[in-house]
mmCIF file of C-alpha atoms in Angstrom:
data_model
loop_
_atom_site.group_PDB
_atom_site.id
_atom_site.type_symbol
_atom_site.label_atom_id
_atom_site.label_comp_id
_atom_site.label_asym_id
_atom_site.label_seq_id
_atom_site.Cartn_x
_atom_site.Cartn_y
_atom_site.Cartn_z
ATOM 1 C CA UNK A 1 -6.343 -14.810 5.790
ATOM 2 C CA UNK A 2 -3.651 -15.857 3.316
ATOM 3 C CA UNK A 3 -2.331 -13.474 0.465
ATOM 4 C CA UNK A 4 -0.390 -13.193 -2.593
ATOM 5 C CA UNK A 5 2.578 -10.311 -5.239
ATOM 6 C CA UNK A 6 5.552 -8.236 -8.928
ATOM 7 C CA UNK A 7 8.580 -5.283 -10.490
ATOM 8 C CA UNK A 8 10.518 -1.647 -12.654
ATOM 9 C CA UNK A 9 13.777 0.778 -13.020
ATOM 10 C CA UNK A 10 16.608 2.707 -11.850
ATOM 11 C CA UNK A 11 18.194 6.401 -12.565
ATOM 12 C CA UNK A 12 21.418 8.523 -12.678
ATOM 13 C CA UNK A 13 21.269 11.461 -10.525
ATOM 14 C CA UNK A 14 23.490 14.806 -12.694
ATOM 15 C CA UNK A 15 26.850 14.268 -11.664
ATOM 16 C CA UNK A 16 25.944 11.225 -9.117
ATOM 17 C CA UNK A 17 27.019 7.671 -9.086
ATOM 18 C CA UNK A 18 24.230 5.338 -10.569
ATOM 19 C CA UNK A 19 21.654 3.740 -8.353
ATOM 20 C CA UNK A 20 21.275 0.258 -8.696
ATOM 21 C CA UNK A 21 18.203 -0.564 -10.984
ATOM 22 C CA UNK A 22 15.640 -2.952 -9.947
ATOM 23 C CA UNK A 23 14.731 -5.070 -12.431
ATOM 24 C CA UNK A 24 11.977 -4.444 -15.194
ATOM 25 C CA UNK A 25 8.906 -6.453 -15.251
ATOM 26 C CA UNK A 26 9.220 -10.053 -16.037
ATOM 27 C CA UNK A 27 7.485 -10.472 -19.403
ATOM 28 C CA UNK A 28 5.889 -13.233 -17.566
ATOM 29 C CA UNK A 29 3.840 -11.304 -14.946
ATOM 30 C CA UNK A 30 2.728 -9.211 -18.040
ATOM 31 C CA UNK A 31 -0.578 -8.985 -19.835
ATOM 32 C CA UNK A 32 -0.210 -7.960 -23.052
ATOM 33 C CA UNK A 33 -2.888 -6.745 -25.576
ATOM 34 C CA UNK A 34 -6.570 -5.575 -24.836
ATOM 35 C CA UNK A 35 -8.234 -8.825 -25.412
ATOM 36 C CA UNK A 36 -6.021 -10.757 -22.935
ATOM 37 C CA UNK A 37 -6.450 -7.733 -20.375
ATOM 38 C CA UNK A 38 -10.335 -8.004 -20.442
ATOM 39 C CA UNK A 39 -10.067 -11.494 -20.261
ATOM 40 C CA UNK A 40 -7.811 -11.217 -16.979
ATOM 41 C CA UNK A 41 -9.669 -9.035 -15.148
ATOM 42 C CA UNK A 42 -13.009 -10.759 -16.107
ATOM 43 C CA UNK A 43 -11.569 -14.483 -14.989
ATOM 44 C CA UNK A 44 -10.610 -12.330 -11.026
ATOM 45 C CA UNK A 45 -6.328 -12.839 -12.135
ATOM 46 C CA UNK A 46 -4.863 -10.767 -9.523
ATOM 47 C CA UNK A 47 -3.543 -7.273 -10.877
ATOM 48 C CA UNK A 48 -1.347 -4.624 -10.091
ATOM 49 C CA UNK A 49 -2.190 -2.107 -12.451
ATOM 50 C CA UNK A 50 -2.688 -1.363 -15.551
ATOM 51 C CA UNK A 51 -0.761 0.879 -18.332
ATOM 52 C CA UNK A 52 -3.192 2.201 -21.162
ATOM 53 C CA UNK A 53 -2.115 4.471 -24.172
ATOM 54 C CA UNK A 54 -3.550 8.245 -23.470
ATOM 55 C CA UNK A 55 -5.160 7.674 -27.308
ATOM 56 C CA UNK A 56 -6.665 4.413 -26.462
ATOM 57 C CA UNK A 57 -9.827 4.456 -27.787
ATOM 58 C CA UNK A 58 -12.166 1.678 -29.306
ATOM 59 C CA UNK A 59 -15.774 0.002 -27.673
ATOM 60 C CA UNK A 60 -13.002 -2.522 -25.151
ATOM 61 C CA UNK A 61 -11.604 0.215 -23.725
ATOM 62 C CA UNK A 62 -14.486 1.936 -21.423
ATOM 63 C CA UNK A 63 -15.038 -1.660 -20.282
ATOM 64 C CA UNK A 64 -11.858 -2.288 -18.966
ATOM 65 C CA UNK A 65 -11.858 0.911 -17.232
ATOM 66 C CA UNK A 66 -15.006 0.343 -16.030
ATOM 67 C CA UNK A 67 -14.131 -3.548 -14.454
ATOM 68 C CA UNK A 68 -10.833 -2.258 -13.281
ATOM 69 C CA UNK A 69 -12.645 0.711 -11.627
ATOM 70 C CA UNK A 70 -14.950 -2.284 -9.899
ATOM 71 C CA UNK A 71 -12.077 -3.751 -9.179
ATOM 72 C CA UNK A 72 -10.015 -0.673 -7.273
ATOM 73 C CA UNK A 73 -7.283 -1.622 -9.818
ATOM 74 C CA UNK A 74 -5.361 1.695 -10.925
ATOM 75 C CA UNK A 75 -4.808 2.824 -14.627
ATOM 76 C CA UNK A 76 -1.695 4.772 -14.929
ATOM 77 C CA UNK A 77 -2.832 6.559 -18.412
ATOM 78 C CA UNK A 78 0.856 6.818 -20.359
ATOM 79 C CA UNK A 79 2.582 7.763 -23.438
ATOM 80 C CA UNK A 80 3.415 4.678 -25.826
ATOM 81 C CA UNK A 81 7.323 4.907 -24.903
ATOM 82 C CA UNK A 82 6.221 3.537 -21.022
ATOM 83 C CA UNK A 83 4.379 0.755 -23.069
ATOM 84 C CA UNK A 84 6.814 -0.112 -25.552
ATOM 85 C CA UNK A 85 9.578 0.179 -22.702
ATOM 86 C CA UNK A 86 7.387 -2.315 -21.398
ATOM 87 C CA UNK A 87 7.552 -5.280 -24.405
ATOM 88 C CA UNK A 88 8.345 -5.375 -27.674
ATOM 89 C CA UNK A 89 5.086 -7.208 -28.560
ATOM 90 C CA UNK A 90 1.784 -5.644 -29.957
ATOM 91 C CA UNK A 91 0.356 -4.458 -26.619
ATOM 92 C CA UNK A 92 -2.265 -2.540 -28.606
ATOM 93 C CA UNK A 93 -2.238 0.147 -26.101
ATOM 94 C CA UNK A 94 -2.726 -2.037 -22.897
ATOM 95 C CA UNK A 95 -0.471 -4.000 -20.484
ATOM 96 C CA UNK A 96 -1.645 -5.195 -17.020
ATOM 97 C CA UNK A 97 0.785 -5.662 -14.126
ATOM 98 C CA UNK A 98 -0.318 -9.038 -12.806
ATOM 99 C CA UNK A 99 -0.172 -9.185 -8.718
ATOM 100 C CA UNK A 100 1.394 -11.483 -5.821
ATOM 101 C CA UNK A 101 -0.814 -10.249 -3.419
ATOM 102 C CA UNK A 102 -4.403 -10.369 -3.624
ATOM 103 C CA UNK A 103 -6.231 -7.311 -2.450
ATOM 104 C CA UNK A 104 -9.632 -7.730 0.283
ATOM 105 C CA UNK A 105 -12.058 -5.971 0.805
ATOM 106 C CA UNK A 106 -11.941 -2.885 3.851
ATOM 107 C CA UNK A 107 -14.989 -3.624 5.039
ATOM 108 C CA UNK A 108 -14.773 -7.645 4.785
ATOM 109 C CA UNK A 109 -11.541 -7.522 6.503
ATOM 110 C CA UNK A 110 -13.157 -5.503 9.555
ATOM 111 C CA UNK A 111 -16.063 -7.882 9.394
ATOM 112 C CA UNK A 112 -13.792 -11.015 9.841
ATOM 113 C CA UNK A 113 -11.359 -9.589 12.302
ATOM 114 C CA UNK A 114 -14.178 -8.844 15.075
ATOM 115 C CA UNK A 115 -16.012 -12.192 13.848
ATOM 116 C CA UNK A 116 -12.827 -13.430 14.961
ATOM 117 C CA UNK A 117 -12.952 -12.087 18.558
ATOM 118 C CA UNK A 118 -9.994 -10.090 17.618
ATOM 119 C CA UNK A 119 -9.324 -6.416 18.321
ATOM 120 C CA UNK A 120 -8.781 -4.261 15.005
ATOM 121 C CA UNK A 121 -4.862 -3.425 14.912
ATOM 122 C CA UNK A 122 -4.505 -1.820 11.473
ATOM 123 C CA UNK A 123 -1.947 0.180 9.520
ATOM 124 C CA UNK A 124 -2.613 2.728 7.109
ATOM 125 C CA UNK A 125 0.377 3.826 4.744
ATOM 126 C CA UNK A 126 0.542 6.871 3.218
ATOM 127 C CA UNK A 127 2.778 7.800 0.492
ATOM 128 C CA UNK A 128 5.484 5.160 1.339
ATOM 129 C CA UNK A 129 7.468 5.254 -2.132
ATOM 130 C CA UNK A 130 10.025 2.799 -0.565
ATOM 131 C CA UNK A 131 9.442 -1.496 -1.620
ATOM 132 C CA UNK A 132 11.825 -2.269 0.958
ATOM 133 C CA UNK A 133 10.312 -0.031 3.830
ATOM 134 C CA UNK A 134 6.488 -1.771 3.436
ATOM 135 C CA UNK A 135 8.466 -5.053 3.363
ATOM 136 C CA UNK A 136 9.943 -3.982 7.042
ATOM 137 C CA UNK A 137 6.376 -1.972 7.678
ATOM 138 C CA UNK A 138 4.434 -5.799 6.898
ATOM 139 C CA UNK A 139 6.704 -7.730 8.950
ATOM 140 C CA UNK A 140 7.055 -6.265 11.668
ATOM 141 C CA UNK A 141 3.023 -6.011 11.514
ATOM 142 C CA UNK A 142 3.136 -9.520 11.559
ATOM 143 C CA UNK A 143 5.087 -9.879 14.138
ATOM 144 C CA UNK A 144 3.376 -7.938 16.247
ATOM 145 C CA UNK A 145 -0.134 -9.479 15.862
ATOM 146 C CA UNK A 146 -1.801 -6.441 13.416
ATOM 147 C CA UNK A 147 -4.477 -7.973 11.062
ATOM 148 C CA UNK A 148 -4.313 -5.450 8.129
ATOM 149 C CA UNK A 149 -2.189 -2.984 6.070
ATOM 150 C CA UNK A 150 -4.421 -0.750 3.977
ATOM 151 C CA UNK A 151 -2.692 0.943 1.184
ATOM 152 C CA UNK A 152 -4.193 3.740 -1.700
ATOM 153 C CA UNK A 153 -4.160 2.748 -4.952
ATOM 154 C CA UNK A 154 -1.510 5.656 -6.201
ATOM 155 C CA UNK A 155 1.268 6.861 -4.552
ATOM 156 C CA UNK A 156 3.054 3.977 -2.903
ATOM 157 C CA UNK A 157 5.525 1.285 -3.748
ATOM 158 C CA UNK A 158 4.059 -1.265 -5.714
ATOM 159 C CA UNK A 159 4.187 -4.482 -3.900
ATOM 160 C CA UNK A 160 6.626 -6.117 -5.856
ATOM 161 C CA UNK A 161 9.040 -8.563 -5.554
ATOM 162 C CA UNK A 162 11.542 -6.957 -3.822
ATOM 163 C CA UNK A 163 8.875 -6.147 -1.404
ATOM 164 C CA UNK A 164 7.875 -9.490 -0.647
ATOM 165 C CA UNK A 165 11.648 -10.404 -0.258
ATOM 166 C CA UNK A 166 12.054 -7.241 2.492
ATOM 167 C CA UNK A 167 9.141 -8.933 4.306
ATOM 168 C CA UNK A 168 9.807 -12.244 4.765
ATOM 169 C CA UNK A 169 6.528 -13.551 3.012
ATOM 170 C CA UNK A 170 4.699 -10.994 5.466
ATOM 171 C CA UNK A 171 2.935 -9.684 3.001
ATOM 172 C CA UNK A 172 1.330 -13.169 2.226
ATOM 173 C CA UNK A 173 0.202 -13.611 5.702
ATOM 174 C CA UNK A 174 -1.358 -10.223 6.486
ATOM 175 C CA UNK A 175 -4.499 -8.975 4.783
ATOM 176 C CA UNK A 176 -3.724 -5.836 2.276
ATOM 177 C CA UNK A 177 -6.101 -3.491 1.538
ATOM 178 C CA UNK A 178 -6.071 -1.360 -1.820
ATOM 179 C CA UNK A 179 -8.491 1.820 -2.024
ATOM 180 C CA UNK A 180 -9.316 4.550 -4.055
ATOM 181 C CA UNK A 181 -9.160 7.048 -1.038
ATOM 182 C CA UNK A 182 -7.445 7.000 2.019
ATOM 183 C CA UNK A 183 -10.264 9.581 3.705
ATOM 184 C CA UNK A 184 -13.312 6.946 2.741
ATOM 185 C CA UNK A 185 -10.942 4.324 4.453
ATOM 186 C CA UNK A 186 -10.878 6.407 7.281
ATOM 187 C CA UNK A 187 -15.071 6.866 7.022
ATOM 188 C CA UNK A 188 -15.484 3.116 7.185
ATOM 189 C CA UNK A 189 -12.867 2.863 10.461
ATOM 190 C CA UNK A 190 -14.671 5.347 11.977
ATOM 191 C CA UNK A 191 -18.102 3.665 10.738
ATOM 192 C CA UNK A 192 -17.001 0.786 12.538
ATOM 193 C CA UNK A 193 -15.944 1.715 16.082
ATOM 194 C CA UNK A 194 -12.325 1.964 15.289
ATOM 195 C CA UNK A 195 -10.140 4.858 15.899
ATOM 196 C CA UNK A 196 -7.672 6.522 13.450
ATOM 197 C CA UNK A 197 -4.001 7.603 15.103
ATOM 198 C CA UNK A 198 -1.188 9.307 13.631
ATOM 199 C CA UNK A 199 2.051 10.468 14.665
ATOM 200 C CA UNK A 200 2.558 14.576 14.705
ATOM 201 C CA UNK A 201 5.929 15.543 15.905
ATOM 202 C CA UNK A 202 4.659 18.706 17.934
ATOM 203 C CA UNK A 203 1.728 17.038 19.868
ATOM 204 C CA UNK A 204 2.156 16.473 23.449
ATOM 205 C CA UNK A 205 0.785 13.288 23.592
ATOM 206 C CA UNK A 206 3.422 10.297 24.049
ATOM 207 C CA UNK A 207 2.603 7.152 21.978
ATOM 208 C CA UNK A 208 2.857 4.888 25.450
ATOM 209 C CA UNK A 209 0.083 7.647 26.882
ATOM 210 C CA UNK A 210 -2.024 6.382 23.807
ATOM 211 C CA UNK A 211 -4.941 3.427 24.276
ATOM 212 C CA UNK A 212 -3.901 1.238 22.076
ATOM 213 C CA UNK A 213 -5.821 -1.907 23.654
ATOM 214 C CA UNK A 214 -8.742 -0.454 22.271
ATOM 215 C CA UNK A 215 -9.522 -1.049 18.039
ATOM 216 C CA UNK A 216 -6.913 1.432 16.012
ATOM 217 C CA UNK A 217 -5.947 1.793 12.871
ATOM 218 C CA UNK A 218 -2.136 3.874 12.816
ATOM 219 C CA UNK A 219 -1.620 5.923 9.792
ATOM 220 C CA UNK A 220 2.520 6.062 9.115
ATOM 221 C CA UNK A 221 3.271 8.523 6.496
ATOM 222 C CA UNK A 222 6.445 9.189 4.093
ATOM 223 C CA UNK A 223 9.635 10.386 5.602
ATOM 224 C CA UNK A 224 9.748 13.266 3.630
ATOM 225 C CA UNK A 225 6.037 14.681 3.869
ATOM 226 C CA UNK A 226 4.694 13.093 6.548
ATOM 227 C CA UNK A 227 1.155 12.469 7.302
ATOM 228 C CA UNK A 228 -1.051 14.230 4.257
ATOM 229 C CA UNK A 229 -2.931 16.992 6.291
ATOM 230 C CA UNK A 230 -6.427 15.907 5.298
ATOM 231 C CA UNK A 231 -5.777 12.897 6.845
ATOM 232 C CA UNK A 232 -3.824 14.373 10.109
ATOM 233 C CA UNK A 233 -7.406 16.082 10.430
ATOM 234 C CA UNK A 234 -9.263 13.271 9.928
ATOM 235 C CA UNK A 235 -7.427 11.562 12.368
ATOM 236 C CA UNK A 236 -8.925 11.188 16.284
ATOM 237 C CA UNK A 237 -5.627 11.285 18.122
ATOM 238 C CA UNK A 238 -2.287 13.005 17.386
ATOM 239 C CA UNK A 239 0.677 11.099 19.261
ATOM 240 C CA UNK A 240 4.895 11.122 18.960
ATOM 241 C CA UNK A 241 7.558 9.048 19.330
ATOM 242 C CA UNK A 242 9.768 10.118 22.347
ATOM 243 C CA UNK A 243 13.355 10.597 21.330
ATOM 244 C CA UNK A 244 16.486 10.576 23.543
ATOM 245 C CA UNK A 245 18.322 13.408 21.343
ATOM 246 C CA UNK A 246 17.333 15.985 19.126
ATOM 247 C CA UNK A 247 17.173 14.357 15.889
ATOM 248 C CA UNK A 248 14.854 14.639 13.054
ATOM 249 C CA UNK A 249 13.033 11.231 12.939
ATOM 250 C CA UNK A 250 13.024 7.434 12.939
ATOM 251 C CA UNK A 251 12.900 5.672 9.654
ATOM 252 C CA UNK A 252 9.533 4.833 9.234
ATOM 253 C CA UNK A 253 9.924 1.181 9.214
ATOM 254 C CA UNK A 254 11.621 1.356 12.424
ATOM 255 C CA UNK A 255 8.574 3.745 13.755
ATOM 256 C CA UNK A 256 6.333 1.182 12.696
ATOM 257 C CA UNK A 257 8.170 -1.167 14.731
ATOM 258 C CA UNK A 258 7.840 1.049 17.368
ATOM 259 C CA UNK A 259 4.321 1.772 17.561
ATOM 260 C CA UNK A 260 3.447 -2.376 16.483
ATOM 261 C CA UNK A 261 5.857 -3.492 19.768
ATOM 262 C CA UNK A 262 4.201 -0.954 22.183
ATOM 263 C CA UNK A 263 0.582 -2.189 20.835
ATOM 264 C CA UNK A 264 1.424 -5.612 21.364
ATOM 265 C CA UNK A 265 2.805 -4.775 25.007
ATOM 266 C CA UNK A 266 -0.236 -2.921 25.637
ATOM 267 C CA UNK A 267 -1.844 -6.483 24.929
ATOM 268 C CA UNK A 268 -0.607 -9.257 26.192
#
């Protein structure tokens, strides 16, 4: 199942040294102009996002939303200085992000991983804001034999260039999945015979106590937040990492690595 991916911008913190930028958007993997957008997402060019003017009005408009909405391509809805930060060209109040990696279907993926004889091994991320941590996250996935990464369409890096670098070209070997809603992911796992993990710091269950022979998806959430709530609830086991000293976590590309390694193990 063999994949495809693109880039933005860096800030000064009040009294901090400056973070290296990453680089804007090539104007190359732009699509400038509401014409050229429509045309893009009507020919199947793989797409990031898309940037539209709050004011954009006009009878085009509602019919990219609607394609892109077909599509599970996000609109970020933005004031004209993101657009015009953007290009200097008449985007006419619509640019398109065009994409490396070409996004599958949920339920096609499942479909083809059991036609396969394979067991499900999928990982679910969950406000990773980090290009270079889903580049660890996907190769180590590889690595480890999982078949899918299934991502929400807001709220995460954008697979980017940088992020393909940090994987290796993992993310071109490993089917991503892009959806609206991380919960109606979960429904179709579930829908499908395959159980929903996440780690939980306070549980009492050790991940090498876990079943992980069985079909699994493993949600990994942001260092910060963790796990969203709604989806610790939704999950149907609650596991941790077992640490030697009292510390507060692993990096979450490292925890990935973890979890991936004792899957495989669990395997072979």
């Amino acid at each position: 199942m063999e994949r495809k991916f693109n880039a933005f911008k860096g800030e000064r913190r009040p009294g901090g040294p400056k973070r290296p930028a990453s680089p804007r958007p090539k104007q190359s993997s732009l699509i400038i102009g509401r014409q050229p957008v429509m045309e893009a997402l009507n020919s199947g060019k793989p797409i990031e996002r898309i940037y539209m003017l709050r004011s954009a009005t006009g009878d085009i408009i509602p019919q990219i939303k609607e394609k892109a909405l077909a599509g599970n391509i996000p609109i970020n809805v933005v004031p004209v200085e993101k657009l015009n930060g953007l290009t200097q060209a008449n985007h006419q109040g619509v640019i398109a992000l065009t994409g490396q990696v070409t996004y599958l279907d949920l339920q096609d993926v499942i479909s083809h991983v059991i036609e396969q004889g394979e067991t499900p091994l999928f990982l679910i991320l969950d406000g990773i804001t980090d290009v270079r941590n889903i580049g660890a996250i996907a190769r180590s996935a590889v690595c480890c034999g999982a078949q899918a990464i299934i991502i929400p369409d807001k709220g995460i890096a954008a697979l980017n260039e940088e992020a393909m670098k940090s994987s290796a070209g993992a993310l071109e070997k490993i089917a991503i999945c892009r959806v609206n809603s991380l919960l109606k992911a979960i429904d179709t796992l579930h829908l499908n015979g395959i159980k929903v993990l996440s780690s939980e710091m306070e549980t009492a269950i050790k991940l090498y106590d876990c079943d992980l022979r069985e079909p699994v998806a493993v949600i990994m959430g942001s260092e910060d937040k963790g796990v969203y709530p709604a989806l610790v609830k939704a999950s149907d086991i609650l596991f941790r990492i077992p640490m030697a000293g009292n510390f507060e976590s692993f990096n979450v590309s490292v925890a990935a690595g973890i979890i991936l390694y004792e899957a495989m193990k669990q395997r072979s």
